[in-house]
Coordinates of N, CA, C and O in Angstrom, one line a residue:
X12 N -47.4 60.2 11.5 CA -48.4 61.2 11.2 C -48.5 62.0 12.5 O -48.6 61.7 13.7
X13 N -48.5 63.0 12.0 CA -48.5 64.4 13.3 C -50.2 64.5 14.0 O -51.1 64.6 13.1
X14 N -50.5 64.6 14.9 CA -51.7 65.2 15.7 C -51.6 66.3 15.6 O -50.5 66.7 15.9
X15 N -52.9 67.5 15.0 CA -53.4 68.7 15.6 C -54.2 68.8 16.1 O -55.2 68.4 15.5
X16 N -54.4 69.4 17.6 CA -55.5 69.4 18.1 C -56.2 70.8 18.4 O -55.6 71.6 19.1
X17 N -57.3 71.0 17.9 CA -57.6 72.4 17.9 C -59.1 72.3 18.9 O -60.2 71.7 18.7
X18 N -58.6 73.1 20.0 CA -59.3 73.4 21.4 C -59.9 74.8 21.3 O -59.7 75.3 22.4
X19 N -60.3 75.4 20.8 CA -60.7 77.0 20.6 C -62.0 76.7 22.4 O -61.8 77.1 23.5
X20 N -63.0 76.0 22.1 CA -64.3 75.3 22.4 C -63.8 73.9 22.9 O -63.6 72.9 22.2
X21 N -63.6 74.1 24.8 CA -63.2 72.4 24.9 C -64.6 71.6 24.8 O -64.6 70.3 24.7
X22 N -65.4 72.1 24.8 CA -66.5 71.2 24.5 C -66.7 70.3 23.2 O -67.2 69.2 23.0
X23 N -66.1 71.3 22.4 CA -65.7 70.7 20.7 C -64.3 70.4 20.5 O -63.7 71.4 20.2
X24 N -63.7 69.3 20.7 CA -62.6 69.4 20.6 C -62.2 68.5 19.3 O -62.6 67.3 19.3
X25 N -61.5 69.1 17.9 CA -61.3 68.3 17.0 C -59.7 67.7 16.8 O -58.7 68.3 17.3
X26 N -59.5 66.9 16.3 CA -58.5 66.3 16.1 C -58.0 66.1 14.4 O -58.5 65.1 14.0
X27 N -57.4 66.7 13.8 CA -56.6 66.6 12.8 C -55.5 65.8 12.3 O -54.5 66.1 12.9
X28 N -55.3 64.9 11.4 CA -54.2 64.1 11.5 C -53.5 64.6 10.3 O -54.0 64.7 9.2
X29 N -52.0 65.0 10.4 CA -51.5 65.3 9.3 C -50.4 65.0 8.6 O -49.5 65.4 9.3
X30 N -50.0 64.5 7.4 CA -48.9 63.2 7.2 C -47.8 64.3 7.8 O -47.7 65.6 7.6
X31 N -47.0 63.4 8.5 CA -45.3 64.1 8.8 C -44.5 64.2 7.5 O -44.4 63.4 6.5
X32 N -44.1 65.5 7.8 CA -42.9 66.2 6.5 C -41.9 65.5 6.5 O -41.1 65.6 5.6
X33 N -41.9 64.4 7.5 CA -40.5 63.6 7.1 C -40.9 62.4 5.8 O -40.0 61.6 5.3
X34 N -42.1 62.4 5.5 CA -42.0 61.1 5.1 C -42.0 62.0 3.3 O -42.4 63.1 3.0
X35 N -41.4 60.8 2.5 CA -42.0 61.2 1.4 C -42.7 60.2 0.6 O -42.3 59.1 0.3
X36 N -44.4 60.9 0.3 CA -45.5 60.1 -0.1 C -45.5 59.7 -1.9 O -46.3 58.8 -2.4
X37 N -44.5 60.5 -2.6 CA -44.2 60.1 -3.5 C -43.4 59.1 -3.9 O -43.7 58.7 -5.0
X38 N -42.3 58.6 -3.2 CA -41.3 57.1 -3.4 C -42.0 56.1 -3.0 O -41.9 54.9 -3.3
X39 N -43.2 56.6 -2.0 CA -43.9 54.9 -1.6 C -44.9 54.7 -3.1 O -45.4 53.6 -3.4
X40 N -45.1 55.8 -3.9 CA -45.7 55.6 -4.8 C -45.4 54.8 -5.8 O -44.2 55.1 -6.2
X41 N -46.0 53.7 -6.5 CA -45.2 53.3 -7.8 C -46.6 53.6 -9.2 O -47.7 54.0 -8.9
X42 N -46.3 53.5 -10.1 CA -46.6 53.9 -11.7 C -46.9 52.7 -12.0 O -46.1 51.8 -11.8
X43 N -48.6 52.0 -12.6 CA -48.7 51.2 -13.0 C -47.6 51.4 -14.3 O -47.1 52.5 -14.5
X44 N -47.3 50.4 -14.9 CA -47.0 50.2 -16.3 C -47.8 50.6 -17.0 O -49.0 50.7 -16.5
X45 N -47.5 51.0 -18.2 CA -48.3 51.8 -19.7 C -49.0 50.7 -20.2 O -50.2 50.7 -20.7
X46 N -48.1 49.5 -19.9 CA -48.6 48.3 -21.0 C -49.8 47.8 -20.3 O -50.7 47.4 -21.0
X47 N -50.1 47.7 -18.8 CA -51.0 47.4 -17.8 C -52.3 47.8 -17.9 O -53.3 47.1 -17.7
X48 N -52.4 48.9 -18.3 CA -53.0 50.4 -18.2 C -54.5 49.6 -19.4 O -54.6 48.8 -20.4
X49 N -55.4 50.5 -18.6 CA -56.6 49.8 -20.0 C -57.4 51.1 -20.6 O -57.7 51.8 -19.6
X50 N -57.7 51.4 -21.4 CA -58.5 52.5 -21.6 C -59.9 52.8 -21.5 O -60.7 51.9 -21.3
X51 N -60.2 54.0 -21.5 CA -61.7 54.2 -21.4 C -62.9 52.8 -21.8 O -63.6 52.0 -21.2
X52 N -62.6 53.2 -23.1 CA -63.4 52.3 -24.2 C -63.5 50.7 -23.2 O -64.5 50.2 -22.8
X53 N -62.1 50.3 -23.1 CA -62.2 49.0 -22.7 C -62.7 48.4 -21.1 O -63.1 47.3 -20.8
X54 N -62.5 49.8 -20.3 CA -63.2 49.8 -19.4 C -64.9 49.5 -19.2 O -65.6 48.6 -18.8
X55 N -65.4 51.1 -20.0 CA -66.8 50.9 -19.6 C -67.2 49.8 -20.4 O -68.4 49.4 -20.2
X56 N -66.4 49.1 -21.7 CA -67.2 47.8 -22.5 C -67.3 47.0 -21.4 O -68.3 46.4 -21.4
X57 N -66.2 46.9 -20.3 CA -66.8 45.7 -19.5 C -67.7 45.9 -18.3 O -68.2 45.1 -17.6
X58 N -67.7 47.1 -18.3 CA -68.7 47.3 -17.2 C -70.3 47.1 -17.6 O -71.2 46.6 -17.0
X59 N -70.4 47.9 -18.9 CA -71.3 47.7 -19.5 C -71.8 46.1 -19.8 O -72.8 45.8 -20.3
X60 N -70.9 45.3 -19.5 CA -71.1 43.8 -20.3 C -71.6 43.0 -19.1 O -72.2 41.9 -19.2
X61 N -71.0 43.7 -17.8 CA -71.2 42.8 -16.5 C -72.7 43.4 -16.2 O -73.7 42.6 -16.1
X62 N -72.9 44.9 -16.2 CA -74.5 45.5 -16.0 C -75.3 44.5 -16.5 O -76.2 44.0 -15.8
X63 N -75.0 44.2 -18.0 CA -76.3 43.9 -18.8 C -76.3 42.7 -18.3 O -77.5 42.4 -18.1
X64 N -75.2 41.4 -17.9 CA -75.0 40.4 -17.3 C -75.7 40.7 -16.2 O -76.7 39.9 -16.4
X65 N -76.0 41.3 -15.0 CA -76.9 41.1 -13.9 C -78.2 41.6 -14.2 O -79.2 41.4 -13.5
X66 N -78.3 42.3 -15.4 CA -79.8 42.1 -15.1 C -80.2 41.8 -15.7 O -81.3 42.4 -15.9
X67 N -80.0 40.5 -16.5 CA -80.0 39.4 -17.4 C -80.9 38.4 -16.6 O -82.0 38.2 -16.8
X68 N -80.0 38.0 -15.6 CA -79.8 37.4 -14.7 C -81.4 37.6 -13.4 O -81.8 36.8 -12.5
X69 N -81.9 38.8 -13.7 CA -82.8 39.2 -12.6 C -84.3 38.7 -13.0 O -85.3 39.0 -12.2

């Protein structure tokens, strides 16, 4: 990661960090699987199920 440092104002001096053009941030990336993957619906049902679960509980 590259440093910029921008001094216009040494009193304010900011520091910028910015990924290096050498790297590429797409191959470190991987793709859950399709089959992994959960949908909306199945999501907020469980979120909704753990909510009503804590304040069940209260």
């Amino acid at each position: 990661m590259d440093t910029i440092e921008c001094a216009e104002n040494p009193i304010a001096k900011v520091s910028i960090h910015v990924p290096s053009p050498s790297r590429d941030v797409s191959e470190k990336m991987t793709k859950t699987p399709e089959e992994e993957l959960m949908t909306v619906e199945e999501y907020f049902g469980i979120l909704r199920k753990r909510v009503n679960e804590h304040y069940d509980n209260l």
